[in-house]
C-alpha positions as semicolon CSV with decimal commas, in nm:
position;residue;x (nm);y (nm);z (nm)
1;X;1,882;4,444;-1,896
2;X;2,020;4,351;-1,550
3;X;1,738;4,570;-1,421
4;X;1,476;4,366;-1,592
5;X;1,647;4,043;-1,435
6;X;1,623;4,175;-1,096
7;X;1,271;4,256;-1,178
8;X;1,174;3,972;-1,256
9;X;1,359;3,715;-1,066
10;X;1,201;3,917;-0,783
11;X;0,816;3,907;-0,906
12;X;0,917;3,545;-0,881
13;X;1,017;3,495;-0,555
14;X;0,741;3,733;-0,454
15;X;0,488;3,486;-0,588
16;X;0,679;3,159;-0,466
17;X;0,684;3,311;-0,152
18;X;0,291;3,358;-0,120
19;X;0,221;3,010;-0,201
20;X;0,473;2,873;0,057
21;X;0,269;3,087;0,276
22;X;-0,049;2,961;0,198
23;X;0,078;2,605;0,284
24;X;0,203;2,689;0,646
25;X;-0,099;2,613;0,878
26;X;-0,096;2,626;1,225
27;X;-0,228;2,351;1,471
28;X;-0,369;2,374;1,797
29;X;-0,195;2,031;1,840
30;X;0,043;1,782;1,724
31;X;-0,148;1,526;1,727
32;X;-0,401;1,738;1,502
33;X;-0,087;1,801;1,236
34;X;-0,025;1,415;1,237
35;X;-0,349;1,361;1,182
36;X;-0,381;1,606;0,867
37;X;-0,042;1,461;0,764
38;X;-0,177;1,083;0,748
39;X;-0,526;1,216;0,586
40;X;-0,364;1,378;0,295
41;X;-0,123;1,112;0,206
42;X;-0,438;0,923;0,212
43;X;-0,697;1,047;0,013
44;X;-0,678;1,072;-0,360
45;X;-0,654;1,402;-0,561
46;X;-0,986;1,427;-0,768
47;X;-0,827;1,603;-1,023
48;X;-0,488;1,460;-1,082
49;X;-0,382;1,114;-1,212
50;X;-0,241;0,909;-0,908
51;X;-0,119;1,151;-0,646
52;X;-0,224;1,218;-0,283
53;X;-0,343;1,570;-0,168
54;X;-0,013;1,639;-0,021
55;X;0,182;1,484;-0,322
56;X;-0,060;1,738;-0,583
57;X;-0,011;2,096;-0,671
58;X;-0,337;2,140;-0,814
59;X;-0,571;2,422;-0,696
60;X;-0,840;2,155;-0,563
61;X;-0,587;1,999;-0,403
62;X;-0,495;2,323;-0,243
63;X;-0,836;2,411;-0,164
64;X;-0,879;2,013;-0,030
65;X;-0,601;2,045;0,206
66;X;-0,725;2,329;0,346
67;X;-1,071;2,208;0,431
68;X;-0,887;1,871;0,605
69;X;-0,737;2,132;0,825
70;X;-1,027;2,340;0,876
71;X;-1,200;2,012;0,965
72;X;-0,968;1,866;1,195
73;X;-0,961;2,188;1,363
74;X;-1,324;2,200;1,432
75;X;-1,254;1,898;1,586
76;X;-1,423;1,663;1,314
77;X;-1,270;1,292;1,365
78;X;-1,068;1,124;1,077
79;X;-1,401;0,911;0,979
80;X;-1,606;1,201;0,940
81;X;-1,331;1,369;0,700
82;X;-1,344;1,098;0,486
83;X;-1,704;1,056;0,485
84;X;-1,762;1,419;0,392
85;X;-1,499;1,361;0,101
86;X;-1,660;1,086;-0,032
87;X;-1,984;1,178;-0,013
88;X;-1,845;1,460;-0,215
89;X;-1,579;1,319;-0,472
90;X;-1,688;0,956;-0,483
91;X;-1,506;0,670;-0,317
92;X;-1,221;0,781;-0,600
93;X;-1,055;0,974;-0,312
94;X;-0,964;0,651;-0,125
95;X;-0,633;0,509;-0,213
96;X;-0,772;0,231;0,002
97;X;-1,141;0,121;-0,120
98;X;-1,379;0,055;0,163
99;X;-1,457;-0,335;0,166
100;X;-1,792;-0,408;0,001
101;X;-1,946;-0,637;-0,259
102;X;-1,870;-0,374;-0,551
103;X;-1,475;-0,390;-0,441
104;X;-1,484;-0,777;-0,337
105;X;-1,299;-0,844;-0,636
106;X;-1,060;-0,610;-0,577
107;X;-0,927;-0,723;-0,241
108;X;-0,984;-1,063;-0,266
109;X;-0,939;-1,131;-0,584
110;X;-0,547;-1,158;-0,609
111;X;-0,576;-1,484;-0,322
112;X;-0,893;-1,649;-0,522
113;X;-0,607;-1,650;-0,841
114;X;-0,373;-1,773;-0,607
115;X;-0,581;-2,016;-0,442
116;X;-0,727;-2,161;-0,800
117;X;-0,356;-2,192;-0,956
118;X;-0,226;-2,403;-0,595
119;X;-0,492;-2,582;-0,682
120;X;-0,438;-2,648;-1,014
121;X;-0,077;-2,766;-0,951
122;X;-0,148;-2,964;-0,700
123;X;-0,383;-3,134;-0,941
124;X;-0,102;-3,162;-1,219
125;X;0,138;-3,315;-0,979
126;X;-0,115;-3,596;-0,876
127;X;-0,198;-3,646;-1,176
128;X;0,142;-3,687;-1,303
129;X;0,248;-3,923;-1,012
130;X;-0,022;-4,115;-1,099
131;X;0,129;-4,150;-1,482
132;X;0,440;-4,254;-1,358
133;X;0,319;-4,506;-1,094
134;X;0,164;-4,637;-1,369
135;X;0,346;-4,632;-1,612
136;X;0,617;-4,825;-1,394
């Protein structure tokens, strides 16, 4: 039994081992790691609910985070990266949508709210000073 333990306990290690592995990449640079860094806390897992390529375990996300790297070192720039990944996946893989009139709502429309409901109690203030002036 203590045999089949040691068996097993090291198939597993064996197989966490090779996946660590797959994960160390070298770079020619540092600035080329900080780059890959940044790009896969930014772009969005295709498969996975919510999480960044570097945050996901999933085998796309894998595969993903390998082709940033490849990219990067075939010296594509950061723009191009994302370009290729969401001409691929869809603008889905932004955490932050690109500005346009399909996503104007999106980043502006949090300040329009605000703007409308200053406005409206402004307009409920006056109005109620004007009550009470007359009133008096």
């Amino acid at each position: 039994m203590m045999a089949m333990k040691g068996i097993f306990l090291s198939v597993v290690v064996l197989f966490s081992l090779s996946v660590f592995a797959q994960e160390q990449m070298q770079f020619s640079s540092e600035l080329n790691k900080t780059r890959y860094q940044s790009l896969v806390e930014e772009l969005r897992c295709p498969k996975c609910q919510n999480q960044s390529l570097a945050d996901s375990g999933s085998g796309i996300a894998v595969d993903l985070r390998e082709l940033v790297h490849q990219m990067i070192e075939q010296g594509k720039t950061d723009q191009e990266i994302v370009d290729y990944m969401v001409a691929r996946y869809g603008s889905f893989v932004l955490y932050r949508p690109q500005h346009s009139t399909a996503t104007f709502l999106l980043w502006y429309g949090p300040f329009i709210l605000l703007g409308i409901g200053l406005l409206t109690f402004i307009a409920v203030v006056r109005t109620n000073r004007k009550r009470r002036g007359q009133s008096v």
